[in-house]
XYZ file of C-alpha atoms in Angstrom:
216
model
C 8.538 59.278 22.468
C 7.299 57.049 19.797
C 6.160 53.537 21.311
C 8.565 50.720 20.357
C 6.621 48.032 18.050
C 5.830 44.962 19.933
C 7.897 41.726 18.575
C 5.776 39.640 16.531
C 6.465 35.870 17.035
C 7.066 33.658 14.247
C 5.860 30.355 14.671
C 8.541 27.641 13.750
C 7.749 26.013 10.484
C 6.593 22.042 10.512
C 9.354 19.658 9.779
C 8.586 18.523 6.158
C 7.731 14.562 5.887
C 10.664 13.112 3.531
C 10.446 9.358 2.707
C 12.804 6.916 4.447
C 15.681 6.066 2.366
C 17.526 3.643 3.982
C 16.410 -0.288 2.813
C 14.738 -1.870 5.359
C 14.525 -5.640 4.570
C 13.465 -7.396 7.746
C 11.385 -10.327 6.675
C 13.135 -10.798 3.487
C 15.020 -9.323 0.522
C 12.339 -10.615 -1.916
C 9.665 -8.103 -0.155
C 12.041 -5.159 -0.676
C 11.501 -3.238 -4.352
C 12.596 -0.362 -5.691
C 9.091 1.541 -5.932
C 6.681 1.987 -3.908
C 4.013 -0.881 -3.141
C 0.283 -0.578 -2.997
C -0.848 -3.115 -0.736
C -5.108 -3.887 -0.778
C -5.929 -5.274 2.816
C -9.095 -6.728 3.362
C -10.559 -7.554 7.296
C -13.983 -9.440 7.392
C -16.024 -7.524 10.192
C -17.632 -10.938 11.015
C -15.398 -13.670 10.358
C -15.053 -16.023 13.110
C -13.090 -19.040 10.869
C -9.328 -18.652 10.612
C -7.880 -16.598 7.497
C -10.356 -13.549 7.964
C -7.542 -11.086 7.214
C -6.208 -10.712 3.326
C -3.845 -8.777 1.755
C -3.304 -8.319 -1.892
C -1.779 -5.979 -4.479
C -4.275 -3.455 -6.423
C -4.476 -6.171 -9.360
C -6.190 -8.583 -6.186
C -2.991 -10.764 -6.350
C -3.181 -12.770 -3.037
C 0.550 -11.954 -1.251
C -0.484 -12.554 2.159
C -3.124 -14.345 4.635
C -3.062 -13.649 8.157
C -4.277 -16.732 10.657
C -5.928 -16.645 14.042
C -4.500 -19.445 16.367
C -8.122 -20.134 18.073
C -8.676 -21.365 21.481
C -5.027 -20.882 22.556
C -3.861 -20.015 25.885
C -1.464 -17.125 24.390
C -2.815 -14.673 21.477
C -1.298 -15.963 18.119
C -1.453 -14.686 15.242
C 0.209 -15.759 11.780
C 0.850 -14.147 8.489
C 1.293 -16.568 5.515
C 2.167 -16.646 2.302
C -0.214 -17.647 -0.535
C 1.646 -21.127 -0.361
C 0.568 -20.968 3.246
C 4.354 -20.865 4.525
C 4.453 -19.323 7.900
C 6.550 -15.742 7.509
C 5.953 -14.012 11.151
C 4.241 -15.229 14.504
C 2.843 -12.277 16.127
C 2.192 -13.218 20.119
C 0.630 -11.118 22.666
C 1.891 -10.696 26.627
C -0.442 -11.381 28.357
C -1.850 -8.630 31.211
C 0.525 -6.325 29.472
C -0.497 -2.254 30.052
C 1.285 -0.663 27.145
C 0.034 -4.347 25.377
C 3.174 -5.261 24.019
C 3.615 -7.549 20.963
C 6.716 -9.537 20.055
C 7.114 -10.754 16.383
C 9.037 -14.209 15.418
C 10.467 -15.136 12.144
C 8.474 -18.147 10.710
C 6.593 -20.397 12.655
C 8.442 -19.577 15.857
C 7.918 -18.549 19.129
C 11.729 -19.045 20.746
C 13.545 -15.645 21.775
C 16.450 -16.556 19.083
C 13.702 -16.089 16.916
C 12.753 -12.859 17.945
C 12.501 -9.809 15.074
C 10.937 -6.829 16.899
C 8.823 -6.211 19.589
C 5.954 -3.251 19.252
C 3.937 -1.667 22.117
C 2.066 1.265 23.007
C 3.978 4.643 23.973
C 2.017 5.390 26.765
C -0.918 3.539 28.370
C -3.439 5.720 28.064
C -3.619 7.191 23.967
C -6.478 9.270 22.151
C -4.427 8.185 18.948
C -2.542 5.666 18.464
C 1.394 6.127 18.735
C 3.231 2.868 18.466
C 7.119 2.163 19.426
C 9.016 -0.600 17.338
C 12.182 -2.125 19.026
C 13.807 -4.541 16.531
C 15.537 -7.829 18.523
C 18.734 -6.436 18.780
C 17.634 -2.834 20.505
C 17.718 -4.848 23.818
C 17.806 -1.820 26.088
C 14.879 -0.052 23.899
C 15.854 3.593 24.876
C 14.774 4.773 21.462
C 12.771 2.971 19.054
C 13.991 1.985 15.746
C 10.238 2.605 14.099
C 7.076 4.596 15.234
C 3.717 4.326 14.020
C 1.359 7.051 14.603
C -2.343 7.869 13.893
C -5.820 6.751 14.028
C -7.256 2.855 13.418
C -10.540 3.672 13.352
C -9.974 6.450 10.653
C -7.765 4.117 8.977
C -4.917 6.653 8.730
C -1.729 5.574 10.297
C 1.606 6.794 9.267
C 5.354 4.186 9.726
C 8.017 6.671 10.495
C 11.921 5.951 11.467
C 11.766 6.340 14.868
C 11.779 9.956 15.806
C 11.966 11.556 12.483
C 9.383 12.592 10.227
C 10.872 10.017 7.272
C 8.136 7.985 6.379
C 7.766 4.140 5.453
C 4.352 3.924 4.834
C 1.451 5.047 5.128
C -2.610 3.996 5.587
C -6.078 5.168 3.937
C -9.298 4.321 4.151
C -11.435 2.654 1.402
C -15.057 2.750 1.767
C -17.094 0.994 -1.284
C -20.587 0.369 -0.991
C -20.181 -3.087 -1.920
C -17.357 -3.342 0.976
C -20.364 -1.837 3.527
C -22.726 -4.941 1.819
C -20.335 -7.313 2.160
C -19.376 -6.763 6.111
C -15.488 -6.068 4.913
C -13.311 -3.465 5.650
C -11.134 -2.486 3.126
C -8.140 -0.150 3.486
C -4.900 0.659 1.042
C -1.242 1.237 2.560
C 1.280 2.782 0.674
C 4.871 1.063 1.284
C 7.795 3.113 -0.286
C 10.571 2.026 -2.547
C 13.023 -0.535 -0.772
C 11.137 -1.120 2.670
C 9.940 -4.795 3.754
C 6.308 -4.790 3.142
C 6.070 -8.006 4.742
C 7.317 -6.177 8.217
C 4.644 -3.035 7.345
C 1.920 -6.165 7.168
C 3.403 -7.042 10.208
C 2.748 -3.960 12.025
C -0.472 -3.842 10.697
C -2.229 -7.031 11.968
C -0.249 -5.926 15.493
C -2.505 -2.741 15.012
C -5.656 -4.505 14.075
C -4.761 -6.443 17.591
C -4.546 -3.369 19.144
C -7.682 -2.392 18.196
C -9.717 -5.168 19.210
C -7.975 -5.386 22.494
C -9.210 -1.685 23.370
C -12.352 -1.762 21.879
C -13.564 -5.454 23.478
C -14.135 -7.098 19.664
């Protein structure tokens, strides 16, 4: 009797990465274009004065400046506009485990005010896996955004919530002038008709992230 061939199993394919379509303009209309955005972001590894955080486009534009409120009882942080209008307050709860940050329009720190709230998956993460709840997901059963990847490598990836559609995504750039000059220097890719204002957003929550875990 001839010996019946053993099944092979297939392994089911990756779901291919497709880029969000839908327009996302959360800070503003006037952040949302039609192409994708390069955005240059700059952190100074020693900076202890306010404004140690710069983002500009790849012709070194200035389009945002992110603020440190010093010495204050909550965790503050503020992204500006090269006029130095407030656009988001990012704020910190304190003793928090999945560290959970809320994000206000403006200069604002009332609830009415609120426009998302990120925080960590799970409390304990080798990579970093981020859930985004905008203000009016109150019962945040499924998050409207994800961010997943690596800040130390510099390569995170915005997705819509569970899918694999992408919003943007992070690289590193090393220069040896950037190693000189104490900065950190890394390019994120926002596609066509999403709020780069709200990716900067999630960023600087990131960089907060970071620092919180690793004691800086």
């Amino acid at each position: 009797m001839a010996q019946q061939p053993i099944p092979q199993h297939i392994p089911a394919p990756t779901p291919a990465q497709t880029i969000y379509s839908d327009p996302v303009a959360l800070i503003g209309p006037q952040y949302c274009l039609p192409y994708p955005v390069d955005l240059a972001v700059v952190r100074k590894f020693w900076a202890l004065n306010e404004g140690n955080f710069t983002i500009t486009d790849i012709n070194q534009t200035p389009l945002f400046k992110v603020k440190d409120k010093l010495l204050s009882l909550r965790d503050k942080r503020k992204i500006l506009d090269p006029a130095e209008n407030p656009l988001v307050t990012v704020s910190e709860k304190v003793f928090s485990l999945h560290q959970k940050h809320f994000a206000f329009r403006g200069d604002s720190t009332d609830p009415k005010d609120l426009l998302f709230t990120v925080q960590r998956s799970s409390a304990m993460q080798l990579k970093t896996t981020l859930n985004v709840y905008l203000a009016n997901n109150t019962k945040q059963e499924v998050c409207d955004f994800k961010v997943k990847g690596s800040w130390t490598e510099r390569s995170c990836i915005v997705y819509a919530g569970e899918t694999n559609a992408i919003l943007a995504q992070m690289h590193k750039k090393t220069t040896i002038g950037s190693v000189l000059l104490d900065k950190d220097q890394f390019m994120v890719t926002v596609y066509p008709n999403i709020d780069y204002a709200f990716i900067v957003a999630l960023i600087v929550i990131l960089d907060d992230i970071n620092r919180n875990t690793s004691g800086n």
